[in-house]
C-alpha positions as YAML, in Angstrom:
chain: A
units: angstrom
residues:
- id: 1
  name: MET
  ca: [105.98, 71.59, 138.60]
- id: 2
  name: SER
  ca: [105.51, 71.61, 134.82]
- id: 3
  name: LEU
  ca: [102.76, 73.62, 133.14]
- id: 4
  name: ASN
  ca: [100.99, 70.39, 132.17]
- id: 5
  name: GLN
  ca: [101.08, 69.17, 135.77]
- id: 6
  name: SER
  ca: [99.62, 72.48, 136.96]
- id: 7
  name: VAL
  ca: [96.77, 72.19, 134.46]
- id: 8
  name: LEU
  ca: [96.13, 68.54, 135.41]
- id: 9
  name: GLU
  ca: [96.05, 69.39, 139.12]
- id: 10
  name: ILE
  ca: [93.28, 71.92, 138.48]
- id: 11
  name: ARG
  ca: [91.35, 69.47, 136.29]
- id: 12
  name: GLU
  ca: [91.43, 66.76, 138.96]
- id: 13
  name: ARG
  ca: [89.76, 69.06, 141.48]
- id: 14
  name: GLN
  ca: [86.70, 69.66, 139.30]
- id: 15
  name: ARG
  ca: [83.38, 67.92, 139.76]
- id: 16
  name: ILE
  ca: [81.77, 66.99, 136.46]
- id: 17
  name: LYS
  ca: [78.02, 66.53, 136.28]
- id: 18
  name: SER
  ca: [76.93, 63.52, 134.28]
- id: 19
  name: LYS
  ca: [74.20, 63.75, 131.66]
- id: 20
  name: PRO
  ca: [72.37, 61.13, 129.56]
- id: 21
  name: TYR
  ca: [74.72, 59.58, 127.03]
- id: 22
  name: ASP
  ca: [72.24, 60.09, 124.19]
- id: 23
  name: GLU
  ca: [72.23, 63.88, 124.69]
- id: 24
  name: PRO
  ca: [74.78, 66.00, 122.78]
- id: 25
  name: ALA
  ca: [76.90, 68.32, 124.88]
- id: 26
  name: ALA
  ca: [75.40, 71.21, 122.92]
- id: 27
  name: PHE
  ca: [74.00, 72.16, 119.52]
- id: 28
  name: TRP
  ca: [72.82, 75.40, 117.96]
- id: 29
  name: ILE
  ca: [72.06, 77.11, 114.67]
- id: 30
  name: SER
  ca: [73.85, 80.22, 113.39]
- id: 31
  name: LYS
  ca: [75.13, 81.71, 110.14]
- id: 32
  name: ASP
  ca: [78.62, 81.58, 108.69]
- id: 33
  name: ASN
  ca: [80.58, 82.54, 105.61]
- id: 34
  name: LEU
  ca: [81.52, 79.32, 103.85]
- id: 35
  name: ARG
  ca: [84.25, 80.49, 101.47]
- id: 36
  name: GLY
  ca: [82.06, 83.25, 100.07]
- id: 37
  name: ASP
  ca: [78.70, 81.59, 100.62]
- id: 38
  name: VAL
  ca: [76.65, 82.93, 103.54]
- id: 39
  name: ILE
  ca: [74.87, 79.87, 104.91]
- id: 40
  name: ASP
  ca: [72.97, 78.52, 107.90]
- id: 41
  name: VAL
  ca: [75.10, 76.33, 110.17]
- id: 42
  name: LEU
  ca: [74.13, 73.55, 112.56]
- id: 43
  name: THR
  ca: [76.91, 73.13, 115.11]
- id: 44
  name: ILE
  ca: [76.97, 69.87, 117.08]
- id: 45
  name: ILE
  ca: [79.20, 69.15, 120.07]
- id: 46
  name: PHE
  ca: [79.06, 65.41, 120.61]
- id: 47
  name: GLN
  ca: [79.33, 64.06, 124.12]
- id: 48
  name: THR
  ca: [82.17, 61.53, 123.76]
- id: 49
  name: SER
  ca: [84.67, 59.93, 126.12]
- id: 50
  name: GLY
  ca: [86.73, 63.11, 125.75]
- id: 51
  name: CYS
  ca: [89.98, 64.62, 124.51]
- id: 52
  name: TYR
  ca: [92.95, 62.38, 125.21]
- id: 53
  name: TRP
  ca: [95.22, 65.40, 125.65]
- id: 54
  name: GLY
  ca: [92.80, 67.04, 128.09]
- id: 55
  name: LYS
  ca: [92.84, 63.89, 130.22]
- id: 56
  name: GLN
  ca: [96.60, 64.31, 130.61]
- id: 57
  name: GLY
  ca: [96.32, 67.98, 131.55]
- id: 58
  name: GLY
  ca: [95.80, 69.79, 128.31]
- id: 59
  name: CYS
  ca: [95.37, 73.37, 127.23]
- id: 60
  name: THR
  ca: [95.59, 76.18, 129.77]
- id: 61
  name: MET
  ca: [92.44, 77.98, 128.60]
- id: 62
  name: CYS
  ca: [90.19, 75.03, 127.72]
- id: 63
  name: GLY
  ca: [87.10, 74.27, 129.78]
- id: 64
  name: TYR
  ca: [85.48, 72.27, 127.00]
- id: 65
  name: VAL
  ca: [86.99, 69.09, 128.43]
- id: 66
  name: TYR
  ca: [84.18, 69.20, 130.99]
- id: 67
  name: ASP
  ca: [81.64, 68.75, 128.19]
- id: 68
  name: SER
  ca: [82.90, 65.20, 127.77]
- id: 69
  name: SER
  ca: [80.96, 62.21, 129.05]
- id: 70
  name: THR
  ca: [81.68, 60.82, 132.48]
- id: 71
  name: GLY
  ca: [81.64, 57.35, 130.90]
- id: 72
  name: GLU
  ca: [81.77, 55.66, 127.52]
- id: 73
  name: PRO
  ca: [78.73, 56.41, 125.31]
- id: 74
  name: ALA
  ca: [77.78, 53.57, 122.98]
- id: 75
  name: GLU
  ca: [77.80, 54.13, 119.23]
- id: 76
  name: SER
  ca: [74.00, 54.08, 119.32]
- id: 77
  name: ASP
  ca: [74.13, 56.93, 121.86]
- id: 78
  name: ILE
  ca: [76.30, 59.01, 119.57]
- id: 79
  name: MET
  ca: [73.92, 58.47, 116.65]
- id: 80
  name: ALA
  ca: [71.02, 59.44, 118.92]
- id: 81
  name: GLN
  ca: [72.89, 62.66, 119.70]
- id: 82
  name: LEU
  ca: [73.16, 63.33, 115.97]
- id: 83
  name: ASP
  ca: [69.44, 62.68, 115.47]
- id: 84
  name: LYS
  ca: [68.51, 65.15, 118.21]
- id: 85
  name: ALA
  ca: [70.68, 67.86, 116.71]
- id: 86
  name: LEU
  ca: [69.28, 67.28, 113.21]
- id: 87
  name: GLU
  ca: [65.77, 67.56, 114.63]
- id: 88
  name: GLN
  ca: [66.60, 71.19, 115.40]
- id: 89
  name: ALA
  ca: [67.26, 71.83, 111.71]
- id: 90
  name: GLU
  ca: [63.97, 70.14, 110.91]
- id: 91
  name: ARG
  ca: [62.08, 72.31, 113.40]
- id: 92
  name: ARG
  ca: [63.69, 75.44, 112.00]
- id: 93
  name: LYS
  ca: [62.80, 74.24, 108.48]
- id: 94
  name: LEU
  ca: [66.31, 74.81, 107.17]
- id: 95
  name: GLU
  ca: [66.43, 74.10, 103.46]
- id: 96
  name: ARG
  ca: [70.20, 74.32, 103.04]
- id: 97
  name: PHE
  ca: [72.82, 74.33, 105.77]
- id: 98
  name: MET
  ca: [76.31, 73.32, 106.80]
- id: 99
  name: VAL
  ca: [77.08, 70.97, 109.70]
- id: 100
  name: LYS
  ca: [80.02, 71.55, 112.05]
- id: 101
  name: ILE
  ca: [81.11, 68.57, 114.15]
- id: 102
  name: PHE
  ca: [82.96, 69.01, 117.44]
- id: 103
  name: THR
  ca: [83.67, 66.50, 120.19]
- id: 104
  name: SER
  ca: [85.60, 68.70, 122.66]
- id: 105
  name: GLY
  ca: [88.41, 66.47, 121.43]
- id: 106
  name: SER
  ca: [89.07, 65.04, 117.97]
- id: 107
  name: PHE
  ca: [86.56, 63.62, 115.51]
- id: 108
  name: LEU
  ca: [89.36, 61.53, 113.97]
- id: 109
  name: ASP
  ca: [90.52, 60.04, 117.29]
- id: 110
  name: LYS
  ca: [89.30, 56.43, 117.21]
- id: 111
  name: ARG
  ca: [89.16, 56.41, 121.02]
- id: 112
  name: GLU
  ca: [86.33, 58.96, 120.78]
- id: 113
  name: ILE
  ca: [84.72, 58.08, 117.46]
- id: 114
  name: SER
  ca: [85.52, 54.68, 115.95]
- id: 115
  name: ALA
  ca: [86.27, 54.41, 112.23]
- id: 116
  name: ASP
  ca: [82.94, 52.64, 111.64]
- id: 117
  name: LEU
  ca: [80.97, 55.22, 113.64]
- id: 118
  name: ARG
  ca: [82.78, 58.05, 111.86]
- id: 119
  name: LYS
  ca: [81.78, 56.53, 108.53]
- id: 120
  name: GLU
  ca: [78.16, 56.18, 109.70]
- id: 121
  name: ILE
  ca: [77.98, 59.82, 110.84]
- id: 122
  name: LEU
  ca: [79.47, 61.19, 107.64]
- id: 123
  name: SER
  ca: [77.31, 58.91, 105.49]
- id: 124
  name: ARG
  ca: [74.21, 60.21, 107.26]
- id: 125
  name: LEU
  ca: [75.25, 63.81, 106.62]
- id: 126
  name: ALA
  ca: [76.33, 63.15, 103.05]
- id: 127
  name: GLY
  ca: [73.00, 61.55, 102.26]
- id: 128
  name: ASP
  ca: [70.97, 64.51, 103.52]
- id: 129
  name: GLU
  ca: [70.22, 66.72, 100.51]
- id: 130
  name: ARG
  ca: [69.81, 69.79, 102.73]
- id: 131
  name: ILE
  ca: [73.42, 69.61, 103.97]
- id: 132
  name: ALA
  ca: [75.80, 71.55, 101.72]
- id: 133
  name: ALA
  ca: [79.10, 70.91, 103.52]
- id: 134
  name: VAL
  ca: [80.59, 69.34, 106.64]
- id: 135
  name: LEU
  ca: [83.34, 70.57, 108.97]
- id: 136
  name: ALA
  ca: [84.97, 68.31, 111.56]
- id: 137
  name: GLU
  ca: [87.42, 69.43, 114.22]
- id: 138
  name: THR
  ca: [90.44, 67.31, 115.05]
- id: 139
  name: ARG
  ca: [93.95, 67.54, 116.40]
- id: 140
  name: PRO
  ca: [96.45, 67.25, 113.51]
- id: 141
  name: GLU
  ca: [98.12, 64.08, 114.71]
- id: 142
  name: PHE
  ca: [95.02, 62.10, 113.73]
- id: 143
  name: VAL
  ca: [95.06, 63.24, 110.10]
- id: 144
  name: THR
  ca: [96.65, 60.51, 108.00]
- id: 145
  name: GLU
  ca: [96.36, 59.49, 104.37]
- id: 146
  name: GLU
  ca: [94.08, 56.68, 105.50]
- id: 147
  name: SER
  ca: [91.77, 58.77, 107.72]
- id: 148
  name: ALA
  ca: [91.50, 61.58, 105.14]
- id: 149
  name: ALA
  ca: [90.72, 59.17, 102.30]
- id: 150
  name: ASP
  ca: [88.20, 57.24, 104.43]
- id: 151
  name: CYS
  ca: [86.32, 60.44, 105.30]
- id: 152
  name: LEU
  ca: [86.28, 61.72, 101.76]
- id: 153
  name: ALA
  ca: [85.12, 58.41, 100.35]
- id: 154
  name: VAL
  ca: [81.75, 58.61, 102.09]
- id: 155
  name: MET
  ca: [81.05, 62.30, 101.39]
- id: 156
  name: GLY
  ca: [79.61, 61.74, 97.94]
- id: 157
  name: GLY
  ca: [81.30, 64.81, 96.53]
- id: 158
  name: LYS
  ca: [80.12, 67.17, 99.27]
- id: 159
  name: PRO
  ca: [82.80, 69.58, 100.56]
- id: 160
  name: LEU
  ca: [84.61, 68.42, 103.69]
- id: 161
  name: GLU
  ca: [86.70, 70.65, 105.94]
- id: 162
  name: PHE
  ca: [89.05, 69.75, 108.79]
- id: 163
  name: ALA
  ca: [89.42, 72.37, 111.53]
- id: 164
  name: TYR
  ca: [92.37, 72.53, 113.92]
- id: 165
  name: GLY
  ca: [92.93, 74.43, 117.15]
- id: 166
  name: LEU
  ca: [96.37, 75.60, 116.08]
- id: 167
  name: GLU
  ca: [96.17, 78.72, 118.32]
- id: 168
  name: THR
  ca: [99.49, 80.17, 117.10]
- id: 169
  name: THR
  ca: [102.29, 79.34, 114.67]
- id: 170
  name: SER
  ca: [104.83, 79.99, 117.45]
- id: 171
  name: ASP
  ca: [105.88, 76.65, 118.91]
- id: 172
  name: ARG
  ca: [107.23, 78.42, 121.98]
- id: 173
  name: ILE
  ca: [103.95, 80.16, 122.78]
- id: 174
  name: ARG
  ca: [101.97, 77.00, 122.05]
- id: 175
  name: ARG
  ca: [104.22, 75.03, 124.40]
- id: 176
  name: GLU
  ca: [104.87, 77.47, 127.25]
- id: 177
  name: SER
  ca: [101.64, 79.48, 127.25]
- id: 178
  name: ILE
  ca: [98.96, 77.16, 125.87]
- id: 179
  name: ASN
  ca: [100.39, 73.67, 126.51]
- id: 180
  name: LYS
  ca: [98.92, 72.42, 123.25]
- id: 181
  name: GLY
  ca: [100.98, 69.28, 122.81]
- id: 182
  name: PHE
  ca: [101.77, 69.53, 119.08]
- id: 183
  name: SER
  ca: [103.88, 71.69, 116.79]
- id: 184
  name: PHE
  ca: [103.29, 73.91, 113.79]
- id: 185
  name: ALA
  ca: [105.00, 71.20, 111.73]
- id: 186
  name: HIS
  ca: [102.26, 68.75, 112.77]
- id: 187
  name: PHE
  ca: [99.62, 71.21, 111.53]
- id: 188
  name: LYS
  ca: [101.38, 71.79, 108.21]
- id: 189
  name: ARG
  ca: [101.69, 68.04, 107.61]
- id: 190
  name: ALA
  ca: [97.97, 67.55, 108.31]
- id: 191
  name: ALA
  ca: [96.98, 70.47, 106.08]
- id: 192
  name: GLU
  ca: [99.09, 69.12, 103.23]
- id: 193
  name: ILE
  ca: [97.52, 65.65, 103.53]
- id: 194
  name: ALA
  ca: [94.06, 67.22, 103.57]
- id: 195
  name: LYS
  ca: [94.82, 69.33, 100.52]
- id: 196
  name: GLN
  ca: [96.12, 66.34, 98.57]
- id: 197
  name: ASN
  ca: [92.81, 64.60, 99.31]
- id: 198
  name: GLY
  ca: [90.64, 67.58, 98.34]
- id: 199
  name: ILE
  ca: [89.74, 68.50, 101.94]
- id: 200
  name: PHE
  ca: [89.64, 72.15, 103.03]
- id: 201
  name: THR
  ca: [91.53, 73.45, 106.09]
- id: 202
  name: LYS
  ca: [90.38, 75.84, 108.80]
- id: 203
  name: ALA
  ca: [92.77, 77.08, 111.47]
- id: 204
  name: TYR
  ca: [91.65, 78.41, 114.83]
- id: 205
  name: LEU
  ca: [94.01, 80.95, 116.38]
- id: 206
  name: MET
  ca: [93.92, 82.21, 119.98]
- id: 207
  name: LEU
  ca: [94.27, 85.90, 120.81]
- id: 208
  name: LYS
  ca: [96.03, 86.56, 124.11]
- id: 209
  name: PRO
  ca: [96.74, 83.27, 125.86]
- id: 210
  name: PRO
  ca: [98.50, 83.53, 129.27]
- id: 211
  name: PHE
  ca: [101.80, 85.36, 129.78]
- id: 212
  name: LEU
  ca: [101.48, 87.66, 126.74]
- id: 213
  name: SER
  ca: [100.90, 91.39, 126.85]
- id: 214
  name: GLU
  ca: [98.18, 92.84, 124.63]
- id: 215
  name: LYS
  ca: [100.70, 94.07, 122.05]
- id: 216
  name: GLU
  ca: [102.67, 90.82, 122.03]
- id: 217
  name: ALA
  ca: [99.43, 88.90, 121.58]
- id: 218
  name: MET
  ca: [98.36, 91.07, 118.63]
- id: 219
  name: ASP
  ca: [101.75, 90.74, 116.96]
- id: 220
  name: ASP
  ca: [101.63, 86.97, 117.42]
- id: 221
  name: ILE
  ca: [98.22, 86.68, 115.74]
- id: 222
  name: LEU
  ca: [99.23, 88.87, 112.80]
- id: 223
  name: ASN
  ca: [102.41, 86.83, 112.32]
- id: 224
  name: SER
  ca: [100.45, 83.58, 112.68]
- id: 225
  name: ILE
  ca: [97.96, 84.63, 110.00]
- id: 226
  name: ASP
  ca: [100.86, 85.36, 107.63]
- id: 227
  name: GLU
  ca: [102.40, 81.95, 108.28]
- id: 228
  name: VAL
  ca: [99.19, 79.92, 108.19]
- id: 229
  name: ALA
  ca: [97.74, 81.57, 105.07]
- id: 230
  name: PRO
  ca: [99.47, 79.17, 102.62]
- id: 231
  name: TYR
  ca: [97.87, 76.19, 104.36]
- id: 232
  name: ALA
  ca: [94.32, 77.27, 105.24]
- id: 233
  name: GLU
  ca: [91.36, 78.66, 103.34]
- id: 234
  name: THR
  ca: [89.77, 79.99, 106.54]
- id: 235
  name: VAL
  ca: [91.20, 81.39, 109.76]
- id: 236
  name: SER
  ca: [89.01, 81.90, 112.81]
- id: 237
  name: ILE
  ca: [90.42, 83.92, 115.69]
- id: 238
  name: ASN
  ca: [89.15, 82.99, 119.14]
- id: 239
  name: LEU
  ca: [89.50, 85.60, 121.86]
- id: 240
  name: CYS
  ca: [90.73, 84.02, 125.08]
- id: 241
  name: ASN
  ca: [88.05, 84.08, 127.77]
- id: 242
  name: VAL
  ca: [88.06, 82.77, 131.33]
- id: 243
  name: GLN
  ca: [86.45, 79.33, 131.45]
- id: 244
  name: ASN
  ca: [85.71, 77.49, 134.68]
- id: 245
  name: GLY
  ca: [88.22, 74.99, 135.97]
- id: 246
  name: THR
  ca: [91.15, 76.21, 133.87]
- id: 247
  name: PHE
  ca: [94.68, 77.43, 134.45]
- id: 248
  name: VAL
  ca: [93.61, 80.75, 132.92]
- id: 249
  name: GLU
  ca: [90.90, 81.06, 135.57]
- id: 250
  name: LYS
  ca: [93.50, 80.63, 138.30]
- id: 251
  name: LEU
  ca: [95.59, 83.45, 136.79]
- id: 252
  name: TRP
  ca: [92.49, 85.64, 136.39]
- id: 253
  name: GLU
  ca: [91.47, 85.11, 140.03]
- id: 254
  name: ASN
  ca: [94.98, 86.24, 141.03]
- id: 255
  name: LYS
  ca: [94.58, 89.34, 138.80]
- id: 256
  name: GLU
  ca: [97.37, 88.04, 136.56]
- id: 257
  name: PHE
  ca: [95.28, 87.80, 133.39]
- id: 258
  name: ARG
  ca: [92.89, 90.09, 131.54]
- id: 259
  name: PRO
  ca: [91.00, 88.90, 128.45]
- id: 260
  name: PRO
  ca: [91.87, 90.83, 125.27]
- id: 261
  name: TRP
  ca: [90.40, 94.13, 124.22]
- id: 262
  name: LEU
  ca: [87.88, 93.99, 121.40]
- id: 263
  name: TRP
  ca: [89.75, 96.85, 119.74]
- id: 264
  name: SER
  ca: [92.68, 94.45, 119.37]
- id: 265
  name: ILE
  ca: [90.76, 92.00, 117.20]
- id: 266
  name: VAL
  ca: [89.22, 94.86, 115.20]
- id: 267
  name: ASN
  ca: [92.72, 96.10, 114.42]
- id: 268
  name: ILE
  ca: [93.94, 92.59, 113.58]
- id: 269
  name: LEU
  ca: [91.05, 91.87, 111.21]
- id: 270
  name: LYS
  ca: [91.50, 95.18, 109.38]
- id: 271
  name: GLU
  ca: [95.22, 94.68, 108.87]
- id: 272
  name: ALA
  ca: [95.09, 90.97, 108.04]
- id: 273
  name: LYS
  ca: [92.15, 91.21, 105.61]
- id: 274
  name: THR
  ca: [93.84, 94.04, 103.76]
- id: 275
  name: LYS
  ca: [97.03, 91.98, 103.47]
- id: 276
  name: HIS
  ca: [95.25, 88.68, 102.66]
- id: 277
  name: PRO
  ca: [92.07, 89.62, 100.77]
- id: 278
  name: ASP
  ca: [91.40, 86.05, 99.59]
- id: 279
  name: LEU
  ca: [91.71, 84.52, 103.07]
- id: 280
  name: TYR
  ca: [88.42, 84.10, 104.96]
- id: 281
  name: LEU
  ca: [88.93, 85.67, 108.37]
- id: 282
  name: MET
  ca: [86.40, 85.48, 111.16]
- id: 283
  name: SER
  ca: [85.92, 85.87, 114.88]
- id: 284
  name: ASP
  ca: [83.07, 85.35, 117.31]
- id: 285
  name: PRO
  ca: [83.86, 87.14, 120.60]
- id: 286
  name: VAL
  ca: [82.30, 84.70, 123.08]
- id: 287
  name: GLY
  ca: [81.33, 86.37, 126.35]
- id: 288
  name: ALA
  ca: [82.03, 89.84, 124.99]
- id: 289
  name: GLY
  ca: [81.52, 92.57, 127.58]
- id: 290
  name: ALA
  ca: [81.52, 90.19, 130.57]
- id: 291
  name: LYS
  ca: [84.23, 90.23, 133.23]
- id: 292
  name: ARG
  ca: [85.46, 86.84, 132.04]
- id: 293
  name: GLY
  ca: [85.23, 87.70, 128.36]
- id: 294
  name: PRO
  ca: [86.93, 90.00, 125.84]
- id: 295
  name: ARG
  ca: [85.78, 93.57, 126.33]
- id: 296
  name: ASN
  ca: [86.21, 97.28, 125.84]
- id: 297
  name: CYS
  ca: [84.16, 99.59, 128.05]
- id: 298
  name: LYS
  ca: [80.58, 98.96, 129.24]
- id: 299
  name: ILE
  ca: [79.22, 101.37, 126.63]
- id: 300
  name: CYS
  ca: [80.62, 99.86, 123.42]
- id: 301
  name: SER
  ca: [81.57, 96.22, 124.09]
- id: 302
  name: ARG
  ca: [78.40, 94.54, 122.83]
- id: 303
  name: ASP
  ca: [78.09, 96.78, 119.78]
- id: 304
  name: VAL
  ca: [81.73, 96.24, 118.82]
- id: 305
  name: ALA
  ca: [81.30, 92.47, 119.26]
- id: 306
  name: ASP
  ca: [78.30, 92.57, 116.90]
- id: 307
  name: MET
  ca: [80.38, 94.59, 114.44]
- id: 308
  name: ILE
  ca: [83.06, 91.89, 114.51]
- id: 309
  name: ARG
  ca: [80.46, 89.20, 113.90]
- id: 310
  name: GLU
  ca: [79.04, 91.17, 110.98]
- id: 311
  name: PHE
  ca: [82.49, 91.39, 109.42]
- id: 312
  name: SER
  ca: [82.88, 87.64, 109.82]
- id: 313
  name: ILE
  ca: [79.80, 87.16, 107.64]
- id: 314
  name: THR
  ca: [80.39, 89.91, 105.07]
- id: 315
  name: GLN
  ca: [84.24, 89.96, 104.94]
- id: 316
  name: ASP
  ca: [83.87, 93.71, 104.30]
- id: 317
  name: VAL
  ca: [86.59, 95.70, 106.09]
- id: 318
  name: LYS
  ca: [84.40, 98.82, 106.00]
- id: 319
  name: THR
  ca: [82.10, 97.06, 108.46]
- id: 320
  name: LEU
  ca: [84.86, 97.39, 111.08]
- id: 321
  name: GLU
  ca: [84.70, 101.20, 110.88]
- id: 322
  name: LYS
  ca: [81.08, 101.55, 111.96]
- id: 323
  name: ILE
  ca: [81.74, 102.10, 115.66]
- id: 324
  name: ASP
  ca: [84.14, 104.29, 117.59]
- id: 325
  name: CYS
  ca: [84.42, 104.99, 121.32]
- id: 326
  name: GLY
  ca: [86.51, 107.08, 123.69]
- id: 327
  name: CYS
  ca: [87.82, 103.91, 125.37]
- id: 328
  name: LYS
  ca: [89.98, 103.32, 122.31]
- id: 329
  name: LEU
  ca: [92.43, 105.88, 123.73]
- id: 330
  name: LEU
  ca: [92.82, 103.76, 126.88]
- id: 331
  name: TRP
  ca: [93.44, 100.68, 124.72]
- id: 332
  name: GLU
  ca: [96.12, 102.54, 122.78]
- id: 333
  name: LYS
  ca: [97.82, 103.56, 126.05]
- id: 334
  name: GLU
  ca: [97.77, 99.97, 127.27]
- id: 335
  name: LEU
  ca: [99.55, 98.85, 124.10]
- id: 336
  name: LEU
  ca: [102.32, 101.32, 124.93]
- id: 337
  name: LEU
  ca: [102.60, 100.57, 128.66]
- id: 338
  name: ASP
  ca: [101.67, 96.91, 129.05]
- id: 339
  name: ASP
  ca: [105.07, 95.59, 128.02]
- id: 340
  name: VAL
  ca: [106.70, 97.87, 130.62]
- id: 341
  name: THR
  ca: [104.36, 97.16, 133.53]
- id: 342
  name: PHE
  ca: [103.81, 93.45, 132.94]
- id: 343
  name: GLY
  ca: [105.54, 92.29, 129.81]
- id: 344
  name: ALA
  ca: [105.49, 88.92, 128.13]
- id: 345
  name: PRO
  ca: [107.73, 86.74, 130.32]
- id: 346
  name: ILE
  ca: [107.89, 83.71, 128.02]
- id: 347
  name: LEU
  ca: [109.20, 85.88, 125.18]
- id: 348
  name: GLU
  ca: [111.91, 87.76, 127.05]
...
């Protein structure tokens, strides 16, 4: 059985609860560093028909496919979702903010968001004087000269950024560990098209997907940052957690997977920021300290996660030196022994 078939088999066993089509999957307000500008951010996850790749199986760690609609929301439903999210900004009385658009799939996939609806959404955001910039997540195969130009044409000069779940620059890891369904070459082509059209690029990387030891995972991220730096202005490193209904969850239940240590991302951010001072590096350790999330010990996990989030806003490496803990010695021992006791089977 192929990895994709294994992922699909798990997906098909899940029961997905339906929700009203005019309700977004989620939305929230936070802060982010927008290329040197600390700004409020409204993040919207639209409830669409879903990621085409996820329907075929999809990524081993991704549970976001279950945020998709159980049916086909009308375009009026999608616009209602946008209105409800923007109401949150109104209630919070945000005077200036950025909007991040996610669909648990691809904003540029016409099967999820038609070209006309995409234009209507971006026009609405471009016409709101409070909104300083817009980010939209997409898989790279949907970035074309036409789609990039169409998006930019309605932005009215406001900055636009495309974000991609690249995960790693290693095609082998992306194929045999993550099952991503595209190559680094696809990402580079999309980033080059975006750049030619004046659109910024953000790359999401994944720390410690399945079948990698802690040390192998750290080395992969550091190498990926080096290789992606010429193409992206911002790199965000996601720490693999255990989401429901995923291949990673199956491994975790069999005690064959442990989420990464928080010390690993602290080390990565220190080294990468020193080497690439002009690259915006960030990480938000979702579920930090929980059994299913990235963690150190019970004493320091939450504080270290907050330290990582503070660095993501300030970009000040000194921030990452605020906290120390005795569990760091155990982490260092695991880096030495993990390759011997478990190893990284897809890299042997």
